[in-house]
Amino acid sequence: MAAFSVSSVTPWLFFFPFEKTTKMPDPKNNTPDEDDQATIGFWGEAWQRFRKRRLAMLALGFVVFMCSIAMFAPMIVGTKPIVCKYKGSIYFPCLGYYNRSWENPIFRKDRFRNKYPKNLDKKDPESWAIFPLVYQDPYRRVRDGEWQDRPGNPSGTNGVPSRLNWFGTNQQGYDVFAQMVHGTQIALSVGFVSMGIAGVVGLTIGALAGYLGGWVDVLLSRFIELVMCIPSLVLILALVAMLDNVTNFHLMAIVGCTSWTGIARLARAEFMKLKQMEFITAARALGASRWRIMFRHVLRNALAPVLVPITFGIAAAILIESGLSYLGFGASPPNPSWGTLLKSGRATIQQTWWLIVFPGTAIFLTVLAYNLIGEGLQEATDPRLRQDKH
Amino acid sequence: MAYFSWLKNVVQLDFGRSISQNNAPVAELIRERVPATMLLSVSSLVLTYLLSIPLGLWSTVKSGTHAERTVSTLLYMLYSLPSFVAALFLQILLAVKLQWLPLYGMTSDNYETLSFMGKSWDIFLHAAMPIVCFTYGSLAYYSRFIRANMQEVVRQDYIRTARAKGVSPGVVVWRHAFRNTLIPLVTLIGLTLPSLLSGAVILEQIFTWPGMGRLYFEAIGRRDYDTVMGLTLMFSVLTLLGQLLADLLYAVVDPRVTYH
């Protein structure tokens, strides 16, 4: 029974199962005259099948588009210059939108008070600046004459969509378009990070339960069922209510820690199925340790089916975040989330339709896109369909 | 330690008292709200089954035609439309722009003065939008589910046999194929039961509907922990009951399954 020694585990293997496996040369690849079809691999084949689905590709394109909006949000809409030259140095004040401390302190020292266009001219006539495409701010109201002769944002229920405020303004006079562009960051990061957490937790628990079996399986399965039987929204609301100052990271952690059960059950089933296969017996006969087999050989093959619930989970996480923000349990203000916009729209629903229609459509399209991608993945990685083809 | 004393009381069916609501017993508070939530969840459940079964069967029979594809795509989009977004859109369209239906609440201001028929009609008007919002999501999900299962069943040999012996297509679909898709359908009932109650939190908040979801929301807002714990416990117990129900129904629908 020398086949198993825990000490031989390399810890990074656990975290980078892909890295190692992709570097491994496929023995077939060494012969150059090999037929291309044979070396394309599982993921390559899945991608080819995914590409044939027009709606799924459209959805993938939409998600990539949203990701780029999220990444470049301060350069699309904001009141801080992307690049400016001030007193002989080049600065990037728009980075302040990502992180307050990334904005150079010189602007606070010189009392800019976030009003760049006039102050730059006044304090240094030599200065120049490149501003974002749209001069609006998600965190404050743009005032009269801030940008040349431009009138300030209307407030109350007068902020109907106009040439200056494309999607209107909210009751405080904040621009809706600016809030939605910056809110993309929240929606997408909540989806990715919380499902990342859920994926790691779910895969680990599912792998342990499925591969080890016995009392570990019994214990972990009961634990999974315990978490499952509390409706997630109820649990999340209860957890959020206990926090005093909620941030988006709290939300991500909470959503991640409550939505891993489906992934864990699927991973458990996959591990149980795969550990009976011949190649695992072969690996064991070669003397591979238990952990090496679990995370190197089994996990690789169990990843494809687990990816599908993760994609659907991203859609659900975005829904939960906007739902929580709508109820007022989201991140503390200022928080330009789509759900927060819906909430302010609901308060004056008789007048402010633009506070509901635009963010509502954004939530709908994002959720739809992730669902379409999930379905595309499901069909592309389904081994039953693969066998049909050959 | 406080948790164990709470647990001890719960075993004795004492859920504590809500301090913020004049020390009213939590069990009483919950009981008051049950009918309003049941009105929405039961009618939407019935409506879902009444609509999704014919829809699922229709799309199996008409599989591949232009109309079926359009309906399927529409249903898929509906399935992705979050219910609270749909609720807000409906409110804007039906209550604000067209003014056909009341915006929120369960009854009108003059409810007490109405006759019995008037009262029912009033509640119906108020309940229409919430019920639609509760129904459309599961309708889309169920009919897709039925269709997927039916397509698997229709490929089976015994369907071909039934067709070969001259059974009419309608009877084949209804008696031979649909019966065998009942098994997965039954488990869904058990699983949707708790979501009908807890998923109501946001919708009841939007429509200011005096149900359990709204009670939960109010209790969290007031930090009324006894009520929160009582409701969370109840939602969890309902989930368990739903799964038990699904398991029992399994045995009823599928004669191969027996519990000893």
PDB file of N, CA, C and O in Angstrom, chain A residues 152-187:
ATOM      1  N   GLY A 152     -26.702  72.621 -15.686  1.00  0.00           N
ATOM      2  CA  GLY A 152     -26.562  71.510 -14.745  1.00  0.00           C
ATOM      3  C   GLY A 152     -27.658  70.488 -14.932  1.00  0.00           C
ATOM      4  O   GLY A 152     -28.609  70.680 -15.706  1.00  0.00           O
ATOM      5  N   ASN A 153     -27.546  69.370 -14.226  1.00  0.00           N
ATOM      6  CA  ASN A 153     -28.545  68.307 -14.336  1.00  0.00           C
ATOM      7  C   ASN A 153     -29.827  68.691 -13.605  1.00  0.00           C
ATOM      8  O   ASN A 153     -29.760  69.257 -12.517  1.00  0.00           O
ATOM      9  N   PRO A 154     -30.981  68.368 -14.193  1.00  0.00           N
ATOM     10  CA  PRO A 154     -32.236  68.579 -13.461  1.00  0.00           C
ATOM     11  C   PRO A 154     -32.342  67.581 -12.314  1.00  0.00           C
ATOM     12  O   PRO A 154     -31.738  66.513 -12.356  1.00  0.00           O
ATOM     13  N   SER A 155     -33.098  67.932 -11.296  1.00  0.00           N
ATOM     14  CA  SER A 155     -33.262  67.005 -10.174  1.00  0.00           C
ATOM     15  C   SER A 155     -34.747  66.709  -9.981  1.00  0.00           C
ATOM     16  O   SER A 155     -35.579  67.098 -10.788  1.00  0.00           O
ATOM     17  N   GLY A 156     -35.089  66.041  -8.881  1.00  0.00           N
ATOM     18  CA  GLY A 156     -36.474  65.676  -8.637  1.00  0.00           C
ATOM     19  C   GLY A 156     -36.963  64.738  -9.712  1.00  0.00           C
ATOM     20  O   GLY A 156     -36.250  63.839 -10.135  1.00  0.00           O
ATOM     21  N   THR A 157     -38.187  64.968 -10.182  1.00  0.00           N
ATOM     22  CA  THR A 157     -38.721  64.087 -11.211  1.00  0.00           C
ATOM     23  C   THR A 157     -38.658  64.743 -12.587  1.00  0.00           C
ATOM     24  O   THR A 157     -39.376  64.370 -13.502  1.00  0.00           O
ATOM     25  N   ASN A 158     -37.782  65.756 -12.744  1.00  0.00           N
ATOM     26  CA  ASN A 158     -37.709  66.466 -14.025  1.00  0.00           C
ATOM     27  C   ASN A 158     -36.651  65.921 -14.956  1.00  0.00           C
ATOM     28  O   ASN A 158     -36.485  66.430 -16.065  1.00  0.00           O
ATOM     29  N   GLY A 159     -35.900  64.904 -14.489  1.00  0.00           N
ATOM     30  CA  GLY A 159     -34.743  64.477 -15.262  1.00  0.00           C
ATOM     31  C   GLY A 159     -35.046  63.588 -16.440  1.00  0.00           C
ATOM     32  O   GLY A 159     -34.415  62.549 -16.595  1.00  0.00           O
ATOM     33  N   VAL A 160     -36.005  63.946 -17.303  1.00  0.00           N
ATOM     34  CA  VAL A 160     -36.314  63.095 -18.462  1.00  0.00           C
ATOM     35  C   VAL A 160     -35.090  62.973 -19.353  1.00  0.00           C
ATOM     36  O   VAL A 160     -34.265  63.889 -19.399  1.00  0.00           O
ATOM     37  N   PRO A 161     -34.944  61.839 -20.058  1.00  0.00           N
ATOM     38  CA  PRO A 161     -33.801  61.684 -20.954  1.00  0.00           C
ATOM     39  C   PRO A 161     -33.711  62.832 -21.949  1.00  0.00           C
ATOM     40  O   PRO A 161     -34.728  63.275 -22.500  1.00  0.00           O
ATOM     41  N   SER A 162     -32.508  63.350 -22.141  1.00  0.00           N
ATOM     42  CA  SER A 162     -32.323  64.484 -23.039  1.00  0.00           C
ATOM     43  C   SER A 162     -30.968  64.325 -23.721  1.00  0.00           C
ATOM     44  O   SER A 162     -30.301  63.312 -23.552  1.00  0.00           O
ATOM     45  N   ARG A 163     -30.583  65.351 -24.487  1.00  0.00           N
ATOM     46  CA  ARG A 163     -29.331  65.277 -25.214  1.00  0.00           C
ATOM     47  C   ARG A 163     -28.144  65.207 -24.246  1.00  0.00           C
ATOM     48  O   ARG A 163     -27.140  64.553 -24.503  1.00  0.00           O
ATOM     49  N   LEU A 164     -28.261  65.901 -23.103  1.00  0.00           N
ATOM     50  CA  LEU A 164     -27.157  65.939 -22.149  1.00  0.00           C
ATOM     51  C   LEU A 164     -27.191  64.739 -21.211  1.00  0.00           C
ATOM     52  O   LEU A 164     -26.155  64.217 -20.830  1.00  0.00           O
ATOM     53  N   ASN A 165     -28.384  64.330 -20.802  1.00  0.00           N
ATOM     54  CA  ASN A 165     -28.526  63.160 -19.939  1.00  0.00           C
ATOM     55  C   ASN A 165     -29.242  62.085 -20.740  1.00  0.00           C
ATOM     56  O   ASN A 165     -30.457  62.042 -20.772  1.00  0.00           O
ATOM     57  N   TRP A 166     -28.454  61.223 -21.366  1.00  0.00           N
ATOM     58  CA  TRP A 166     -29.026  60.275 -22.332  1.00  0.00           C
ATOM     59  C   TRP A 166     -30.112  59.415 -21.718  1.00  0.00           C
ATOM     60  O   TRP A 166     -31.126  59.159 -22.349  1.00  0.00           O
ATOM     61  N   PHE A 167     -29.885  58.928 -20.514  1.00  0.00           N
ATOM     62  CA  PHE A 167     -30.870  58.067 -19.862  1.00  0.00           C
ATOM     63  C   PHE A 167     -31.574  58.808 -18.729  1.00  0.00           C
ATOM     64  O   PHE A 167     -32.124  58.198 -17.829  1.00  0.00           O
ATOM     65  N   GLY A 168     -31.529  60.134 -18.728  1.00  0.00           N
ATOM     66  CA  GLY A 168     -32.188  60.903 -17.685  1.00  0.00           C
ATOM     67  C   GLY A 168     -31.319  61.024 -16.437  1.00  0.00           C
ATOM     68  O   GLY A 168     -30.163  60.608 -16.415  1.00  0.00           O
ATOM     69  N   THR A 169     -31.909  61.629 -15.411  1.00  0.00           N
ATOM     70  CA  THR A 169     -31.207  61.733 -14.125  1.00  0.00           C
ATOM     71  C   THR A 169     -32.128  61.243 -13.029  1.00  0.00           C
ATOM     72  O   THR A 169     -33.340  61.171 -13.205  1.00  0.00           O
ATOM     73  N   ASN A 170     -31.532  60.919 -11.870  1.00  0.00           N
ATOM     74  CA  ASN A 170     -32.377  60.479 -10.762  1.00  0.00           C
ATOM     75  C   ASN A 170     -32.824  61.679  -9.925  1.00  0.00           C
ATOM     76  O   ASN A 170     -32.558  62.831 -10.269  1.00  0.00           O
ATOM     77  N   GLN A 171     -33.466  61.400  -8.806  1.00  0.00           N
ATOM     78  CA  GLN A 171     -34.053  62.481  -8.009  1.00  0.00           C
ATOM     79  C   GLN A 171     -33.003  63.468  -7.503  1.00  0.00           C
ATOM     80  O   GLN A 171     -33.284  64.646  -7.317  1.00  0.00           O
ATOM     81  N   GLN A 172     -31.774  62.983  -7.269  1.00  0.00           N
ATOM     82  CA  GLN A 172     -30.723  63.874  -6.777  1.00  0.00           C
ATOM     83  C   GLN A 172     -29.985  64.575  -7.908  1.00  0.00           C
ATOM     84  O   GLN A 172     -29.072  65.356  -7.658  1.00  0.00           O
ATOM     85  N   GLY A 173     -30.346  64.263  -9.156  1.00  0.00           N
ATOM     86  CA  GLY A 173     -29.677  64.905 -10.275  1.00  0.00           C
ATOM     87  C   GLY A 173     -28.443  64.174 -10.753  1.00  0.00           C
ATOM     88  O   GLY A 173     -27.680  64.708 -11.548  1.00  0.00           O
ATOM     89  N   TYR A 174     -28.225  62.924 -10.285  1.00  0.00           N
ATOM     90  CA  TYR A 174     -27.116  62.137 -10.802  1.00  0.00           C
ATOM     91  C   TYR A 174     -27.514  61.582 -12.164  1.00  0.00           C
ATOM     92  O   TYR A 174     -28.650  61.163 -12.359  1.00  0.00           O
ATOM     93  N   ASP A 175     -26.553  61.530 -13.067  1.00  0.00           N
ATOM     94  CA  ASP A 175     -26.841  61.063 -14.419  1.00  0.00           C
ATOM     95  C   ASP A 175     -27.035  59.530 -14.416  1.00  0.00           C
ATOM     96  O   ASP A 175     -26.221  58.797 -13.853  1.00  0.00           O
ATOM     97  N   VAL A 176     -28.120  59.067 -15.052  1.00  0.00           N
ATOM     98  CA  VAL A 176     -28.420  57.630 -15.039  1.00  0.00           C
ATOM     99  C   VAL A 176     -27.443  56.857 -15.926  1.00  0.00           C
ATOM    100  O   VAL A 176     -26.981  55.778 -15.573  1.00  0.00           O
ATOM    101  N   PHE A 177     -27.101  57.444 -17.078  1.00  0.00           N
ATOM    102  CA  PHE A 177     -26.167  56.759 -17.982  1.00  0.00           C
ATOM    103  C   PHE A 177     -24.827  56.515 -17.270  1.00  0.00           C
ATOM    104  O   PHE A 177     -24.275  55.421 -17.316  1.00  0.00           O
ATOM    105  N   ALA A 178     -24.342  57.549 -16.567  1.00  0.00           N
ATOM    106  CA  ALA A 178     -23.078  57.405 -15.844  1.00  0.00           C
ATOM    107  C   ALA A 178     -23.187  56.315 -14.792  1.00  0.00           C
ATOM    108  O   ALA A 178     -22.290  55.470 -14.653  1.00  0.00           O
ATOM    109  N   GLN A 179     -24.294  56.300 -14.064  1.00  0.00           N
ATOM    110  CA  GLN A 179     -24.447  55.286 -13.022  1.00  0.00           C
ATOM    111  C   GLN A 179     -24.519  53.898 -13.620  1.00  0.00           C
ATOM    112  O   GLN A 179     -23.989  52.940 -13.059  1.00  0.00           O
ATOM    113  N   MET A 180     -25.189  53.785 -14.773  1.00  0.00           N
ATOM    114  CA  MET A 180     -25.312  52.452 -15.363  1.00  0.00           C
ATOM    115  C   MET A 180     -23.983  51.947 -15.882  1.00  0.00           C
ATOM    116  O   MET A 180     -23.653  50.772 -15.733  1.00  0.00           O
ATOM    117  N   VAL A 181     -23.192  52.846 -16.509  1.00  0.00           N
ATOM    118  CA  VAL A 181     -21.889  52.415 -17.028  1.00  0.00           C
ATOM    119  C   VAL A 181     -20.988  51.990 -15.873  1.00  0.00           C
ATOM    120  O   VAL A 181     -20.335  50.946 -15.913  1.00  0.00           O
ATOM    121  N   HIS A 182     -20.986  52.784 -14.792  1.00  0.00           N
ATOM    122  CA  HIS A 182     -20.151  52.404 -13.652  1.00  0.00           C
ATOM    123  C   HIS A 182     -20.748  51.212 -12.901  1.00  0.00           C
ATOM    124  O   HIS A 182     -20.012  50.465 -12.272  1.00  0.00           O
ATOM    125  N   GLY A 183     -22.072  51.051 -12.977  1.00  0.00           N
ATOM    126  CA  GLY A 183     -22.716  49.915 -12.320  1.00  0.00           C
ATOM    127  C   GLY A 183     -22.391  48.596 -12.992  1.00  0.00           C
ATOM    128  O   GLY A 183     -22.505  47.538 -12.377  1.00  0.00           O
ATOM    129  N   THR A 184     -21.984  48.650 -14.287  1.00  0.00           N
ATOM    130  CA  THR A 184     -21.585  47.424 -14.984  1.00  0.00           C
ATOM    131  C   THR A 184     -20.469  46.722 -14.226  1.00  0.00           C
ATOM    132  O   THR A 184     -20.437  45.491 -14.135  1.00  0.00           O
ATOM    133  N   GLN A 185     -19.543  47.523 -13.680  1.00  0.00           N
ATOM    134  CA  GLN A 185     -18.441  46.940 -12.906  1.00  0.00           C
ATOM    135  C   GLN A 185     -18.976  46.095 -11.769  1.00  0.00           C
ATOM    136  O   GLN A 185     -18.518  44.974 -11.540  1.00  0.00           O
ATOM    137  N   ILE A 186     -19.970  46.638 -11.044  1.00  0.00           N
ATOM    138  CA  ILE A 186     -20.510  45.910  -9.900  1.00  0.00           C
ATOM    139  C   ILE A 186     -21.169  44.624 -10.364  1.00  0.00           C
ATOM    140  O   ILE A 186     -20.878  43.541  -9.861  1.00  0.00           O
ATOM    141  N   ALA A 187     -22.049  44.754 -11.360  1.00  0.00           N
ATOM    142  CA  ALA A 187     -22.807  43.581 -11.799  1.00  0.00           C
ATOM    143  C   ALA A 187     -21.871  42.462 -12.237  1.00  0.00           C
ATOM    144  O   ALA A 187     -22.006  41.313 -11.803  1.00  0.00           O
TER     145      ALA A 187
END
